[in-house]
Every structure is written in C-alpha cells, then in structure tokens.
Coordinates of C-alpha atoms and ligand atoms in Angstrom, one line a residue:
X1 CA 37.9 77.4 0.2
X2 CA 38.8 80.9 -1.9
X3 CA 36.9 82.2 -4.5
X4 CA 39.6 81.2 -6.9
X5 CA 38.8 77.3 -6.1
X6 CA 35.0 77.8 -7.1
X7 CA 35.6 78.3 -10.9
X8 CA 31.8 78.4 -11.3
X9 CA 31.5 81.8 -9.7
X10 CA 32.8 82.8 -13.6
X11 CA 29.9 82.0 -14.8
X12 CA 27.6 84.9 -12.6
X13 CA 27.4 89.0 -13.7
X14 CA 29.2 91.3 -11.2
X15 CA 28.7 94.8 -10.8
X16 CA 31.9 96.6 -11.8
X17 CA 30.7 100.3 -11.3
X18 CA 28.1 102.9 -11.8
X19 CA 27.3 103.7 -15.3
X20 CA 28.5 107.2 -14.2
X21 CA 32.1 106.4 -14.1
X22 CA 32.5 104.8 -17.4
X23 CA 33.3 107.5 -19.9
X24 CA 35.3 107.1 -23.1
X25 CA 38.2 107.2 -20.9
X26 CA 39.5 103.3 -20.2
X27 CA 39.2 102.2 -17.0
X28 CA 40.5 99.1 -15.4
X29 CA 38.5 96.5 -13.6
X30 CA 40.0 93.8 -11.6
X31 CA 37.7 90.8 -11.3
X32 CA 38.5 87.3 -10.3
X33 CA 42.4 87.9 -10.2
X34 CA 42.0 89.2 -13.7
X35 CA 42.5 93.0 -15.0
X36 CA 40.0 94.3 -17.5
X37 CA 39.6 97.3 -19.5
X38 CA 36.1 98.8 -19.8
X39 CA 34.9 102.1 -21.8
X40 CA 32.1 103.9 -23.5
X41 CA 31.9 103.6 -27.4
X42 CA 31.1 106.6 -29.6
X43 CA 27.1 105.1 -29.4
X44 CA 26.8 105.4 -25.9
X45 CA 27.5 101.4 -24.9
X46 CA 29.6 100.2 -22.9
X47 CA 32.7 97.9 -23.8
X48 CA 34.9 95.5 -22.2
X49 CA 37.9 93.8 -22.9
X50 CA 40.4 91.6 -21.6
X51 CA 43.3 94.5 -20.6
X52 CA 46.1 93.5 -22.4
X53 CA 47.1 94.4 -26.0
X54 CA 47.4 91.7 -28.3
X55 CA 51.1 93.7 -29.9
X56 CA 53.4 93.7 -26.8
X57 CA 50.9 93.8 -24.0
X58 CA 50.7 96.9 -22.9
X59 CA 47.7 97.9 -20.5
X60 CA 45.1 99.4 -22.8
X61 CA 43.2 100.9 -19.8
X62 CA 45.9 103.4 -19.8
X63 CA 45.1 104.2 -23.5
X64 CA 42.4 106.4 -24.8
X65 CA 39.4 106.9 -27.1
X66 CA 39.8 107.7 -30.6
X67 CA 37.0 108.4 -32.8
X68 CA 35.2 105.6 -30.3
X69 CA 38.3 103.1 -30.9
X70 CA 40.2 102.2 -28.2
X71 CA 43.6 103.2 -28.6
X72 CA 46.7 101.2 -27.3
X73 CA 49.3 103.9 -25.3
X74 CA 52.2 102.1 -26.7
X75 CA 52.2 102.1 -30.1
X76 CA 49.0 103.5 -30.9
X77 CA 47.1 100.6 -32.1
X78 CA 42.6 100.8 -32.6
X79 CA 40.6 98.6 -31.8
X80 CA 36.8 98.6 -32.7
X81 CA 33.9 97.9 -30.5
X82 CA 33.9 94.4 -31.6
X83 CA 37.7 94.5 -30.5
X84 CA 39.1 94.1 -34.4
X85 CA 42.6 95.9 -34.6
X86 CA 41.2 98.4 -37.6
X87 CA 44.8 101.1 -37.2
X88 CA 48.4 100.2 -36.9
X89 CA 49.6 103.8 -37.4
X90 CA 53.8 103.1 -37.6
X91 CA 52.4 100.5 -40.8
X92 CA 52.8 101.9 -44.4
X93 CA 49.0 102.7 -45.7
X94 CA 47.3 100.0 -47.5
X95 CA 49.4 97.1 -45.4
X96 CA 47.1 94.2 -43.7
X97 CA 46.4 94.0 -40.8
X98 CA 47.0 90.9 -38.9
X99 CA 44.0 89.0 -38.3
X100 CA 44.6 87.8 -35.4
X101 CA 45.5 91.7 -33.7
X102 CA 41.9 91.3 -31.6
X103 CA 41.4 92.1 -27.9
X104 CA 39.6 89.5 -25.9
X105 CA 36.1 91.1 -25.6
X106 CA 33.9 90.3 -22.1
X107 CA 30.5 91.0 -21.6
X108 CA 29.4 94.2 -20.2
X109 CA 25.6 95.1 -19.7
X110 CA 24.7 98.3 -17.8
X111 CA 21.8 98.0 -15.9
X112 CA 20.5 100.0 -12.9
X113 CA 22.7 102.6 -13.2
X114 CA 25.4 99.8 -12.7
X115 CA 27.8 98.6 -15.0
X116 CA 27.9 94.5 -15.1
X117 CA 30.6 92.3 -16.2
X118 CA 30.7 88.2 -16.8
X119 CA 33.6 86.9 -17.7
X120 CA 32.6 83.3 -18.4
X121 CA 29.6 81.9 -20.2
X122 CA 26.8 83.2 -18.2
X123 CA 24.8 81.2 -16.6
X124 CA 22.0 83.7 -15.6
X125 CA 20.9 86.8 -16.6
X126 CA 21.8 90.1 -15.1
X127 CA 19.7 89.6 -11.6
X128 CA 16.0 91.4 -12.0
X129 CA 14.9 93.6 -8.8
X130 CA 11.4 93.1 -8.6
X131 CA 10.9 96.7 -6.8
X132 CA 12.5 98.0 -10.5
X133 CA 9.2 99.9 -11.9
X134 CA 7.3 99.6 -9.4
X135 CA 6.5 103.7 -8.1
X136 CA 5.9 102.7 -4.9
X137 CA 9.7 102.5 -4.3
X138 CA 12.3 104.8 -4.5
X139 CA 15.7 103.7 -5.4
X140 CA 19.1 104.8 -3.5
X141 CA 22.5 104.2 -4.5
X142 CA 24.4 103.7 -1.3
X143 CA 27.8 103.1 -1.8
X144 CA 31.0 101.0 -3.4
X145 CA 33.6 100.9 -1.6
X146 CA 36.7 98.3 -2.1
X147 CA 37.0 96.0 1.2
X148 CA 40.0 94.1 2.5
X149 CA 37.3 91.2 3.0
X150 CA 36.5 87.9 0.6
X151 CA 33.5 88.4 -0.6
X152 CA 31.6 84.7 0.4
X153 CA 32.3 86.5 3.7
X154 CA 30.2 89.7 3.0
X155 CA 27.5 87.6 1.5
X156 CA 27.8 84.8 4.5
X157 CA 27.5 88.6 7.1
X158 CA 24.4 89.6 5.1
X159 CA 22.6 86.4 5.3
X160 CA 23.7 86.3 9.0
X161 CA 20.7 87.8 10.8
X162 CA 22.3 86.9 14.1
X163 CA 25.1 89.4 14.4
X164 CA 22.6 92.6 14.2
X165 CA 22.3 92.6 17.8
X166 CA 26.4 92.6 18.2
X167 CA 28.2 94.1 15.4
X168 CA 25.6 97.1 15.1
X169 CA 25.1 97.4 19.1
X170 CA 26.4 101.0 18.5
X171 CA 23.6 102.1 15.7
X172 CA 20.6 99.8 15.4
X173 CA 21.5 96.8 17.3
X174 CA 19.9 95.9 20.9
X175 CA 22.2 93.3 22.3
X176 CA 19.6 93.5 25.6
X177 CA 17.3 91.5 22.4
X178 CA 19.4 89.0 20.5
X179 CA 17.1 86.5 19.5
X180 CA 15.7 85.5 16.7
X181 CA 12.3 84.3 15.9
X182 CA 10.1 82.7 13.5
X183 CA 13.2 81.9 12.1
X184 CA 12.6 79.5 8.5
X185 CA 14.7 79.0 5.8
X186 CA 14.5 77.4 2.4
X187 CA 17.2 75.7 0.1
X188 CA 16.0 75.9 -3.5
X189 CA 18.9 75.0 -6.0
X190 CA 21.8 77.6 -5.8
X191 CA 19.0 79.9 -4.2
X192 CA 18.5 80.4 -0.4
X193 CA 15.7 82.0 1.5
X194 CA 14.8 83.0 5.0
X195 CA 12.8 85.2 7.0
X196 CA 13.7 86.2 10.8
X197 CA 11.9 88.6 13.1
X198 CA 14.3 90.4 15.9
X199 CA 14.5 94.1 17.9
X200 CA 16.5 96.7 16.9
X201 CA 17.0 99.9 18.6
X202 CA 15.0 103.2 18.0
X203 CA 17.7 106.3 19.0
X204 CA 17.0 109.9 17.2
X205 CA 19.2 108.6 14.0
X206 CA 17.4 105.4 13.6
X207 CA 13.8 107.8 14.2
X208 CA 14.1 110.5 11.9
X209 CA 15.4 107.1 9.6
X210 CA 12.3 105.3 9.8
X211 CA 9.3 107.6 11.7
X212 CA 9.2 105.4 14.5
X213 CA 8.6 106.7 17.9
X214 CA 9.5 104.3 19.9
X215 CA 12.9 102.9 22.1
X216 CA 12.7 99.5 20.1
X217 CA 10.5 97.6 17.3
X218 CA 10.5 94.6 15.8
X219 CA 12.0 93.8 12.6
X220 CA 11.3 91.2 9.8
X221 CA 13.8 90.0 7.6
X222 CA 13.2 88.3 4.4
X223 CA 16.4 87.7 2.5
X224 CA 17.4 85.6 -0.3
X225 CA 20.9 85.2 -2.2
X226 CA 20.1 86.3 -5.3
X227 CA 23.2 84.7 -6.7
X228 CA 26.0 83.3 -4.5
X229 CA 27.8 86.9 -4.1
X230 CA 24.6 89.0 -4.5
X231 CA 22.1 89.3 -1.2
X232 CA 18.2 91.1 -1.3
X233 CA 17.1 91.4 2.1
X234 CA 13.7 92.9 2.6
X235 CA 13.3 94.7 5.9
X236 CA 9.6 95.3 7.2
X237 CA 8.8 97.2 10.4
X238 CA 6.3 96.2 12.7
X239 CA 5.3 99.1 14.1
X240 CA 4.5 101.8 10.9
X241 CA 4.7 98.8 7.4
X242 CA 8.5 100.6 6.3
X243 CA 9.7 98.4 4.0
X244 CA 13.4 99.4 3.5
X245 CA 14.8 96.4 0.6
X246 CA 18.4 96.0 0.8
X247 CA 20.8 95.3 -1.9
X248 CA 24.2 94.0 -1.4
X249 CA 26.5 93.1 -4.0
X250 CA 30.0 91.3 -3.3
X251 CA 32.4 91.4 -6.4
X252 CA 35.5 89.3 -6.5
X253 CA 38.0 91.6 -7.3
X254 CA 40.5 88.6 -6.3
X255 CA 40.4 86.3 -3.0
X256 CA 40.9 88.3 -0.7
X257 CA 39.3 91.6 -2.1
X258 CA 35.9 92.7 -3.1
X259 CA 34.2 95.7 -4.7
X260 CA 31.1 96.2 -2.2
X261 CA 28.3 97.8 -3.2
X262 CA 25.2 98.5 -1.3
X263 CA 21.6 100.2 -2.7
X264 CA 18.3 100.0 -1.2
X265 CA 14.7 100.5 -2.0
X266 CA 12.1 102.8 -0.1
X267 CA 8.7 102.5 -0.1
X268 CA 8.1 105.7 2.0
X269 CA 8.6 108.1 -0.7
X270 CA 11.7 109.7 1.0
X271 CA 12.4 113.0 -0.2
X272 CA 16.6 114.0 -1.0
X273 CA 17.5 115.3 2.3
X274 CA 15.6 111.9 3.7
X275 CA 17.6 109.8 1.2
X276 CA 21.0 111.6 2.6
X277 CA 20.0 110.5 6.1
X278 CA 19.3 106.8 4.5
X279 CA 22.3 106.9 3.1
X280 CA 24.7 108.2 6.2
X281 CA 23.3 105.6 8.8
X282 CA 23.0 102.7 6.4
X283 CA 27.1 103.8 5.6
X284 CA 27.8 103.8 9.1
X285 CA 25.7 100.5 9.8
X286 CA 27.9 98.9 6.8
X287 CA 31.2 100.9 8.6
X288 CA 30.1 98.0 11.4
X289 CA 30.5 95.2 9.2
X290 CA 33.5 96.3 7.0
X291 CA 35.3 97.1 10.5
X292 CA 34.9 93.4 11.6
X293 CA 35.0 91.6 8.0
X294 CA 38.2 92.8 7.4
X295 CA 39.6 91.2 10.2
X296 CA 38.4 87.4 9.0
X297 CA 40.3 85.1 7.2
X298 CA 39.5 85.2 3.2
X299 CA 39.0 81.2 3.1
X300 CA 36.0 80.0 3.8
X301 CA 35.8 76.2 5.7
X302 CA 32.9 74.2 5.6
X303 CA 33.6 71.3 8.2
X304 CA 32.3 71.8 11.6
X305 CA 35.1 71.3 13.1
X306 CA 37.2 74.1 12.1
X307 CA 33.6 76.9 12.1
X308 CA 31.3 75.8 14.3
X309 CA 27.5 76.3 13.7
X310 CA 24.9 76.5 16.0
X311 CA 20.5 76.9 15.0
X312 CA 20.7 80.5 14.5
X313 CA 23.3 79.7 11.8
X314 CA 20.8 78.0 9.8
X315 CA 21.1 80.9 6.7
X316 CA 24.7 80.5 6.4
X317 CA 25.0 76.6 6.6
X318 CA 22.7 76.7 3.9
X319 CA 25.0 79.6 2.1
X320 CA 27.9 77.3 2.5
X321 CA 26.3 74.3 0.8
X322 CA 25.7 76.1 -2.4
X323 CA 29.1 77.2 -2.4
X324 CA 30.0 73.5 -1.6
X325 CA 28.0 72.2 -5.0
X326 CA 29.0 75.4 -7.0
X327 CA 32.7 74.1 -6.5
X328 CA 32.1 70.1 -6.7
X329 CA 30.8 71.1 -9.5
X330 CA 33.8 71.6 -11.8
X331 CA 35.0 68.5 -10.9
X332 CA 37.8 70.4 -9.4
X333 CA 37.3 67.9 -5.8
X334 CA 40.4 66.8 -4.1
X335 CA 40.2 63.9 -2.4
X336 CA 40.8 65.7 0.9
X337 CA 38.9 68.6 -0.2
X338 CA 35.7 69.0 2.7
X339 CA 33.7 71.1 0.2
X340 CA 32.9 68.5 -1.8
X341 CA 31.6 66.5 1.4
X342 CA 28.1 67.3 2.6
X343 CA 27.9 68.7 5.9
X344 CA 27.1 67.3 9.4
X345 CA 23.7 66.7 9.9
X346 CA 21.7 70.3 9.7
X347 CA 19.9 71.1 12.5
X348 CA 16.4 69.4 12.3
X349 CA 14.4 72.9 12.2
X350 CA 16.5 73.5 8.3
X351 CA 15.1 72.6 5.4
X352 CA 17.0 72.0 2.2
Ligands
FES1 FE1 49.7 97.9 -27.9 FE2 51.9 97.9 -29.2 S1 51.5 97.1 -27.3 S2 50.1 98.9 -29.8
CO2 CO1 25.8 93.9 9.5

C-alpha cells in the first residue's frame, strides 16, 4: 500500500515548514503528489493555494507579492487573500473581471512555529502538544530535512522501539541489551499507544546529553501516533527523571518522499549551548534511521506473509491496522487488496 491508495490521509494537517521561511515571497509545497503555493499576506497570515494560475497555468510560486496580492509571473495577474483575481493589468481599465479567475485556496494554519497545510476537509484539528505552555519544558526545533523514504515507513521506525538497540548501536544503542520490557500497547480508534522500557548506552555524547554518569540506563518509552504520520514519544530516564518528549512529523510530499521534521521537548531547562548538543546527537541519531529508511521499499504490505511480525512488533502491527481501516475506508478495497483484510491473529499479549 502507498500513501496515494489511502485517500483518507487528505483529510489530516501536515507541517509544510517553519513559519520562518514563509515570507511574502511564494514558495512551493509539494504534498500528496500535488504542488502548492504558500505566502505571507500584507497582515502577517499565511496563505495557500493550489499552484497553478487559473489564465494559462503558470506556476504562481514563481510569482511575487504585490501590495499583499499574489501576483502571477506570466501575465501579471492578482489575486487576493481570499484568492479572487482583483488585476488583469494587459485588460483596458474598467473591464470585468472574469468571475471565475480564482485560485484554489487550501488551508494553512501556523502553529508552533510551523506552518500546517490540509488539503481535504479536515478531519482533526491541528494536533495539540500537551507540553505547549507548560514552563517546565523547553521547546527545540530539530530539524526538516526531505527523505528518500515513504513516510508510513518513518512513522512505522518511530513506533518501532525494537530497532534502538541495532540501527543506533553506534550512538545510543546497546545491542549487548536488546530487549524490551514491560512492553503494552493500546489500539484506541485511529490512535495507538505503548510504553517499552529498554538500555541504551551512556558514552561522553550521550552524558553531557542527559547528566547521566553511568555506562548504561534504562529507558521508558511512551509513544503514541498522534495522527497516522505524526509520532510523540516521551522518553523518561531511570536513573536522574530526564524527560526528553520527542516529536516526529512525516509529510507526504508524494509516495515515495517525505518532508521529516523532528522537535523535542526538555524538561531540564537546557541552556543554548545544551540545546546545540541536543540537537547534534538527536541529528545524528535520526542520520541512523534516514541512512537505513532510505533503503526500504516505499509500499507498505500488511499480510504476514510478505513482512513478517514477531511480539516485539506489537506497535507497528497495530500501526498497520489503522492504516488498513484509514484505506477500507474510502471504499477504495480491491477485491485482492490485503489491506482491507484484518490481519493474522495478533499476538495474545496485544490489545486492540
Ligand atoms: Fe497567470 Fe496568465 S498564466 S496571469
Ligand atoms: Co531510530
């Protein structure tokens, strides 16, 4: 299954960008195979449009701001924020204009110092981080970065407590420790939660990271998919209470490419040149994962047969059931199409 077969996944906001790099100069967005303009309006809000010009479709993300109307590079047309054609320059003054010379307007939000798009009737609201307002955590912005990955796979490798100890056995992983314990997980609706405790390795990066002195510690997972390309993992240390809350966002630039972005929430109060080290060994940490993620196929199977699970995949058989009813759900079901099939029987320790 590709992204593209799940037309529900429309219905969600994706983060596009930071608010930082939306000016009144038009930018294009690609999101869900589908190019976008976005821009900043003489008020300060952010617009969005469909990026195509309804005169001879030109790309209006290669146009410009005037007096906060966008401004088509071919023959100069304006749009308003509402996307109403209000200037055909080349017509005498005092002609019509045609009523129908609209762009397609999309919803844009900026929240977070992120810029979020929906492109279909949205079904939720823009996702609310509880640790928002709360002063006992500092937010980080991390990074975007556009990977050669699909993004159910990004989401499927953050839910996927299991590879720690293999994929990150150069920074924080301790493949000497790979189990998992105290492993439970929760279906709820499109929502799935689960908490794991594991080891990962102390060195001098991971220590100056998180204050802890020693070789090892234990680790407590709680993660939950906020939406089905959106991830929250809280991470607690056993040995000093860090609570580092991690944020990972997969947007669907098309199948087989996603805008990745990663921010995290602190409740140690780390000063900037504490946030810089965050930020370089959570960036090589996600290096890790791109590295390997890039390499998987884009389409996602369901059957046992053709992705085999085993218990400590319980997270991500549960991830792939709420992609499963996310896609039955348009009534877009082949009749050989495994996604809408349930799965083999779970493994008795899940609960759905
Ligand atoms: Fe946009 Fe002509 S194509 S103004
Ligand atoms: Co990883």
């Amino acid at each position: 299954m590709l992204v593209s077969e799940i037309p529900a996944l429309r219905e969600y906001w994706y983060n596009i960008a930071y608010s930082s790099d939306v000016t009144n100069k038009p930018v294009g967005v690609r999101l869900l195979g589908d190019d976008y303009v976005v821009w900043r309006t003489a008020d300060g809000t952010v617009s969005g449009a469909v990026d195509e010009c309804p005169h001879r479709s030109a790309r209006l993300s290669q146009g410009w701001v005037t007096n906060g109307r966008l401004t088509c590079p071919y023959h100069g047309w304006q749009f308003d924020a509402s996307g109403k054609c209000v200037e055909i320059p080349s017509n005498d003054p005092g002609l019509p204009i045609p009523p129908l010379a609209r762009t397609h307007p999309v919803l844009v939000e900026e929240r977070y110092g992120l810029v979020w798009m929906c492109v279909g009737m949205p079904r939720t609201s823009i996702p609310v981080l509880p640790e928002a307002g709360d002063d006992s955590y500092t937010f980080i912005h991390e990074l975007m970065q556009v990977w050669d990955a699909s993004a159910p796979r990004i989401i499927d490798n953050a839910l996927d407590v299991s590879h720690v100890s293999w994929v990150h056995k150069d920074s924080v992983g301790s493949s000497a420790n790979p189990r998992l314990e105290d492993v439970k997980v929760v279906r709820d609706g499109e929502s799935v939660s689960f908490s794991a405790s594991y080891t990962v390795r102390i060195d001098e990066v991971m220590r100056k990271n998180t204050g802890i002195t020693s070789d090892y510690s234990k680790r407590t997972t709680r993660g939950e998919l906020v939406n089905p390309l959106m991830f929250r993992g809280v991470l607690e240390y056993h040995d000093n209470g860090l609570i580092h809350v991690l944020y990972k966002t997969a947007t669907p630039i098309d199948d087989h490419t996603t805008l990745f972005c990663q921010f995290v929430a602190r409740n140690d109060n780390p000063d900037e040149e504490k946030q810089q080290l965050i930020r370089e060994l959570d960036g090589r940490i996600q290096s890790e994962d791109r590295e390997l993620l890039q390499s998987v196929r884009a389409d996602f199977p369901i059957e046992a047969t053709t992705e085999i699970h085993a218990p400590s995949d319980r997270m991500t058989i549960q991830y792939r059931r709420v992609l499963a009813d996310l896609a039955a759900e348009h009534s877009i079901a082949r009749p050989d199409n495994a996604w809408a099939r349930p799965l083999a029987k779970p493994p008795a320790a899940a609960k759905s």
